[in-house]
Coordinates of C-alpha atoms and ligand atoms in Angstrom, one line a residue:
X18 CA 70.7 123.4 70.6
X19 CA 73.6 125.0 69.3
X20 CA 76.8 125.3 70.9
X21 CA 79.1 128.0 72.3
X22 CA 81.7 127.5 69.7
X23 CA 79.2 126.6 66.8
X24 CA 81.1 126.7 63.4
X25 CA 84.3 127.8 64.6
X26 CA 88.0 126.3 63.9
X27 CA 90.6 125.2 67.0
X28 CA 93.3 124.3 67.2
X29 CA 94.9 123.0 70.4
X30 CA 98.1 122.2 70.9
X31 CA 99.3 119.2 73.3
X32 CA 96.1 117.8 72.4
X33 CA 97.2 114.2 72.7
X34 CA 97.0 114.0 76.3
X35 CA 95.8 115.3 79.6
X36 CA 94.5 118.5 79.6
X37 CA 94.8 119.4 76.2
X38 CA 92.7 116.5 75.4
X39 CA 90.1 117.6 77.3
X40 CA 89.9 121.3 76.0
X41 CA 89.6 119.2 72.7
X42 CA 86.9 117.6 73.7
X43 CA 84.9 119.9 75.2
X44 CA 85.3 122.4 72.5
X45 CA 83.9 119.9 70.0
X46 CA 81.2 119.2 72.0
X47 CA 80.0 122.7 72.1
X48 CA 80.5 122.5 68.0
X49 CA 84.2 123.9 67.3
X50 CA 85.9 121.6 64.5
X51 CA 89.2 120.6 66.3
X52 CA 92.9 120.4 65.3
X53 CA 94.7 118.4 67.8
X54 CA 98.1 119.3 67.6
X55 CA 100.6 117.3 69.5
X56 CA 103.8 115.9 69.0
X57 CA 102.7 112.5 69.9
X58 CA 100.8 111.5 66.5
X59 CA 99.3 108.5 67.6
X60 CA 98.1 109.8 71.1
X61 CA 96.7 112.9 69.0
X62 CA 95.0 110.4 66.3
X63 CA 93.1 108.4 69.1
X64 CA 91.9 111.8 70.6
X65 CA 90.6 113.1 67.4
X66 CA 89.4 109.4 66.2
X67 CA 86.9 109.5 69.6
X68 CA 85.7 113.0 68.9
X69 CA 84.9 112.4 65.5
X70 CA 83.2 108.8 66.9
X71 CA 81.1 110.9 68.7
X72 CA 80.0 113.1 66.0
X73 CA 82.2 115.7 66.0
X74 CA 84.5 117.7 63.9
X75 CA 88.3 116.8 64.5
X76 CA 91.5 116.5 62.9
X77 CA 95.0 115.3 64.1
X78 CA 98.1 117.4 63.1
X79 CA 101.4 116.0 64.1
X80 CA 103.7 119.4 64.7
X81 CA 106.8 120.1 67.3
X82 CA 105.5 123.4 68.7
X83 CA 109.6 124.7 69.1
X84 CA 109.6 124.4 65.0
X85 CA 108.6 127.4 63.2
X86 CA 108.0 125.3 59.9
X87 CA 105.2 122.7 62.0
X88 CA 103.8 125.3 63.2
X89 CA 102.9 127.2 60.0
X90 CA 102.4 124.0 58.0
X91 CA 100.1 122.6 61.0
X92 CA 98.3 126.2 60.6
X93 CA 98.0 126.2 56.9
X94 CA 96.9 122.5 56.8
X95 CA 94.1 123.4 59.5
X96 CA 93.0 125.9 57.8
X97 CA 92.8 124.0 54.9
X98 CA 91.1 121.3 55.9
X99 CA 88.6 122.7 58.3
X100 CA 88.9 126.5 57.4
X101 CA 89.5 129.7 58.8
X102 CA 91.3 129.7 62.0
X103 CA 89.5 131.4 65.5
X104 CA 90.6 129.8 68.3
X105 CA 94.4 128.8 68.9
X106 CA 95.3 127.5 72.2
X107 CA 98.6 127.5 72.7
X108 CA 98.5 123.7 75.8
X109 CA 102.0 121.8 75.3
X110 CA 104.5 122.3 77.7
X111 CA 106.8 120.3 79.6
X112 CA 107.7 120.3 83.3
X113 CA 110.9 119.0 85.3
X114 CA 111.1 119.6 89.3
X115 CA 114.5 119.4 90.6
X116 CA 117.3 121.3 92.4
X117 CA 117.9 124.5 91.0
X118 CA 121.7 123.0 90.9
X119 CA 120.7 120.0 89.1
X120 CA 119.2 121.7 86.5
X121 CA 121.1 121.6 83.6
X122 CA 121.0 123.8 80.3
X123 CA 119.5 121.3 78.0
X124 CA 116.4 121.0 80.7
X125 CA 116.1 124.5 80.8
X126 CA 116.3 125.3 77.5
X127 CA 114.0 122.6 76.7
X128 CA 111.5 123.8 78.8
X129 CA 111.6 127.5 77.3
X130 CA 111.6 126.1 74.0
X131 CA 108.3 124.2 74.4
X132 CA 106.5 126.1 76.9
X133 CA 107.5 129.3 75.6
X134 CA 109.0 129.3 72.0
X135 CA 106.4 126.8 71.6
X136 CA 103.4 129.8 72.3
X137 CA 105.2 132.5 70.7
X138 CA 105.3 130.7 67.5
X139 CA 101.6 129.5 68.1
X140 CA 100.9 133.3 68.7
X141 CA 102.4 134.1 65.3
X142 CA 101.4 131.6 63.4
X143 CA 97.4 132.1 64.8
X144 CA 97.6 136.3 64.5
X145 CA 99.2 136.0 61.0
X146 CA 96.6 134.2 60.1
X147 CA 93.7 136.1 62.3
X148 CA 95.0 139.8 62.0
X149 CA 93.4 140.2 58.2
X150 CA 89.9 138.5 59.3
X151 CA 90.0 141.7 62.5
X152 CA 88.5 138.1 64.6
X153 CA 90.4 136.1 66.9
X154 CA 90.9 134.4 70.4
X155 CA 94.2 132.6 71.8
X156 CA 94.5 131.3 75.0
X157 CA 97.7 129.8 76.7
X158 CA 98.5 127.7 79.2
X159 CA 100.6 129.4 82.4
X160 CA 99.9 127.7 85.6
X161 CA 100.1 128.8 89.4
X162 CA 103.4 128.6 89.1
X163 CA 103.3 131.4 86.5
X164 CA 101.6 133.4 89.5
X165 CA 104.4 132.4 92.4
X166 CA 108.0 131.3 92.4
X167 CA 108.7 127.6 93.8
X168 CA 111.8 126.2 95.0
X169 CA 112.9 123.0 92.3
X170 CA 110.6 124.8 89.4
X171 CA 112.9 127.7 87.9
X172 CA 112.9 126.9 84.3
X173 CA 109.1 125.9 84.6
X174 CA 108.4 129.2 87.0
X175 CA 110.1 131.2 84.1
X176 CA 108.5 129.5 81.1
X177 CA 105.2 129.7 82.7
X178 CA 105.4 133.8 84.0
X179 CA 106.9 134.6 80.9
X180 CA 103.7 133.2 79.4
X181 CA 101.5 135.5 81.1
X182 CA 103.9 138.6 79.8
X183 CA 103.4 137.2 76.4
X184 CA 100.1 137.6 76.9
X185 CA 99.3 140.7 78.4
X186 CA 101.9 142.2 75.7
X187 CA 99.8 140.6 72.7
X188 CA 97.0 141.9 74.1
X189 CA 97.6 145.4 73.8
X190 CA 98.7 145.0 70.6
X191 CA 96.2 143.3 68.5
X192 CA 92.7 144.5 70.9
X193 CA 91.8 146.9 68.3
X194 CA 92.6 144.0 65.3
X195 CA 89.9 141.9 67.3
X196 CA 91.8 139.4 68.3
X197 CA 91.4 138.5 72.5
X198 CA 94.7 137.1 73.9
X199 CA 94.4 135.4 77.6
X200 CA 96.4 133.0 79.9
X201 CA 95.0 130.2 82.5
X202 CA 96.9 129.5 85.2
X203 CA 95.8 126.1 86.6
X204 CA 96.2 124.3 89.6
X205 CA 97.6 120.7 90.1
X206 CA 95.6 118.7 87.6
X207 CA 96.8 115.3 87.9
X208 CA 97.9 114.3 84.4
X209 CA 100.6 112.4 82.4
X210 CA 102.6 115.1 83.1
X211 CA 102.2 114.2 86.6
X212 CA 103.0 110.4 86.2
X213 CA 106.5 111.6 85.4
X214 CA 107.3 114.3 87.8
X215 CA 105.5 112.8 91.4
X216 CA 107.9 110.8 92.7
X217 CA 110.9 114.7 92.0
X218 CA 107.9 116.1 94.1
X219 CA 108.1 113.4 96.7
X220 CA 111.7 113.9 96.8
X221 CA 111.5 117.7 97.4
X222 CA 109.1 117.8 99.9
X223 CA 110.4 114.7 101.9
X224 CA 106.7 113.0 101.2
X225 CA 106.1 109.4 99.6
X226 CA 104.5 109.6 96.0
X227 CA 101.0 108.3 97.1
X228 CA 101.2 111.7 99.8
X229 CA 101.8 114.1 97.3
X230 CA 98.1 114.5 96.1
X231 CA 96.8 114.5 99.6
X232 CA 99.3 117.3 100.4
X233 CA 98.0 119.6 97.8
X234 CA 94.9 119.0 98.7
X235 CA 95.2 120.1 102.1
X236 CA 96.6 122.9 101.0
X237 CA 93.8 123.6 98.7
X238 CA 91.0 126.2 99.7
X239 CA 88.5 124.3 97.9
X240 CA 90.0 121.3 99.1
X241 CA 90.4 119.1 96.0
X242 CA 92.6 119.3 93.5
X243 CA 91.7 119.9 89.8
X244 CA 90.2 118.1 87.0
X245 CA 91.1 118.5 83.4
X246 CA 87.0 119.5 83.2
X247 CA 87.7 122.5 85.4
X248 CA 90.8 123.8 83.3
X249 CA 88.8 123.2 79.9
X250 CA 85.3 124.9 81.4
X251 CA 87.6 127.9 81.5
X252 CA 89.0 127.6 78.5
X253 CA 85.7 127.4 77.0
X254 CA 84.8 130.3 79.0
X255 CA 87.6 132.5 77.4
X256 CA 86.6 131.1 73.9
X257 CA 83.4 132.1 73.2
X258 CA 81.5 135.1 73.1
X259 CA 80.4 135.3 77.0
X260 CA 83.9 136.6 77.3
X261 CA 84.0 139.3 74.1
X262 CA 85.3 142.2 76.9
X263 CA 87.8 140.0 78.4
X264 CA 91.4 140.5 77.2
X265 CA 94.9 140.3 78.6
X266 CA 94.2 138.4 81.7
X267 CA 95.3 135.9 83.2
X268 CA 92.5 133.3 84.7
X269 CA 93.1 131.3 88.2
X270 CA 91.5 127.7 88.2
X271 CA 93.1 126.2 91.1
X272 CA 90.5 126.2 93.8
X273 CA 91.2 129.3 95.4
X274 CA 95.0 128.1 96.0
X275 CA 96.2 131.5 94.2
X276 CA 94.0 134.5 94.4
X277 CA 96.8 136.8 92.9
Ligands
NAD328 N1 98.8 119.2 85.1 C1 99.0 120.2 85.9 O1 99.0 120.1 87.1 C2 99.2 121.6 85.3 C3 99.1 122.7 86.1 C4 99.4 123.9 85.6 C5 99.6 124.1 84.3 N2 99.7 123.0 83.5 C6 100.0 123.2 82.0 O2 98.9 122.7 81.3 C7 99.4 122.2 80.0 C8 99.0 120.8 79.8 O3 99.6 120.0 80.8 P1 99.2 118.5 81.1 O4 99.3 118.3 82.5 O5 98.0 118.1 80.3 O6 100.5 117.8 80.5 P2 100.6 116.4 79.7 O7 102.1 116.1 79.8 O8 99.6 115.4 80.2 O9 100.2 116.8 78.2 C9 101.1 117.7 77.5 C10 100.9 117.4 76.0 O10 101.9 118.3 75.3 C11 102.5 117.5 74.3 N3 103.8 118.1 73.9 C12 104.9 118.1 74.7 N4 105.9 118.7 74.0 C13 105.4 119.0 72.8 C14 106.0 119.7 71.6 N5 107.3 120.0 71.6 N6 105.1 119.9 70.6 C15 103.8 119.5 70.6 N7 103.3 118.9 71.7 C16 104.1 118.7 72.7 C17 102.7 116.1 74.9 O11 102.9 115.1 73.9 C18 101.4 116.0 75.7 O12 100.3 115.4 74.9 C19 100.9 122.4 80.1 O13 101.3 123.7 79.5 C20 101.2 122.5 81.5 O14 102.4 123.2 81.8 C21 99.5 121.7 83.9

């Protein structure tokens, strides 16, 4: 049986970990050769080391997603090594919750610089490449919080709506190259990312770290919270070619917790 991303080239970036990883290996499994792209080598090694254990295609490509010159040479030695480029998907980012007060200018521009320098460059660097072959798809990561403003979350509320502007923008410009731009805004997913940032969401919201999961949860339509295996079904979804009319959006996965 052959899969819904048979023969084609990924690359993911924040691969090494959490969700990324999980859009890497889901993608493989449906026949994609995979660049995982993070900025943690060795977490991105082990991630492409069990893929390729399993009989599929991977690579690991260590790149800073804020530096232009990565980017390109992680792009060039992709393509390279596994060939044309069709899927980019644009994962890292970074997240700090604290006191809008607190938050100082190296946090904030940190998180612009990776969650949203980091996809513009990844933009350019896929399009460049894509724009001549008139074939394409990119994906990137916003969030609920890309949808809705939340008090302690401004740079990450900016990084993440800015994403989906990004988006809808690249969109209009390169439908008619055939290349499909479109954002997924997930829900909580726990994560590493979340392993770092519980106990600033305890704080905020006057809870003790092992309530915070509960809390979303009951605040949750669905009434769990999501799995990596959710966000990566939809970025599969976006991928292939079940989704060849689908452009410029912008893709809830949170269990009904947005519907805007
Ligand atoms: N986990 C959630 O609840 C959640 C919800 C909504 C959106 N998201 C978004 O999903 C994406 C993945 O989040 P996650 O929870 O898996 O996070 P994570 O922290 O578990 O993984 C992020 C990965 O990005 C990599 N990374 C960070 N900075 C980088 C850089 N400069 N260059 C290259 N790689 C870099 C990290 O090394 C890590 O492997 C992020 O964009 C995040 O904002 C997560």
């Amino acid at each position: 049986m052959s899969g819904k991303l048979e023969g084609r080239v990924a690359v993911v970036t924040g691969g090494g970990g959490g969700i990324g990883a999980q859009i890497c290996r889901t993608f493989a499994q449906q026949g994609a050769a995979v660049a995982v792209v993070d900025i943690q080598q060795e977490a991105a090694g082990q991630v492409a080391e069990a893929i390729r254990r399993s009989a599929g295609r991977a690579m690991a490509v260590a790149c800073d997603v804020t530096d232009r010159d990565d980017v390109e040479q992680a792009a060039d030695q992709v393509e390279q090594e596994l060939g044309p480029l069709a899927i980019w998907v644009n994962n890292a980012g970074v997240s700090y919750i604290l006191p809008f007060l607190e938050c100082t200018e190296q946090i904030w521009d940190q998180t612009l610089e990776v969650n949203l320098k980091g996809a513009f460059l990844g933009c350019q660097a896929a399009i460049r490449r894509m724009a001549p072959r008139q074939d394409g798809v990119i994906i990137n990561m916003s969030s609920q919080s890309g949808r809705v403003g939340n008090s302690h979350y401004a740079a990450y509320c900016a990084s993440k709506f800015g994403i989906i502007g990004l988006t809808q923008s690249l969109a209009v410009e390169f439908a008619a190259q055939g290349i499909r731009v479109n954002a997924i805004c997930p829900g909580v997913v726990p994560t590493p990312m979340w392993d770092t940032q519980i106990e600033d969401y305890a704080r905020k919201r006057d809870l003790k770290a092992e309530e915070v999961m509960s809390y979303f949860e009951s605040n949750i339509p669905m009434g769990r919270i999501g799995k990596a295996e959710d966000i990566a079904q939809a970025a599969l979804f976006l991928a292939s070619d079940e989704a060849n009319y689908i452009t410029g959006q912008a893709l809830n996965v949170s269990g009904g917790a947005v519907m805007y």
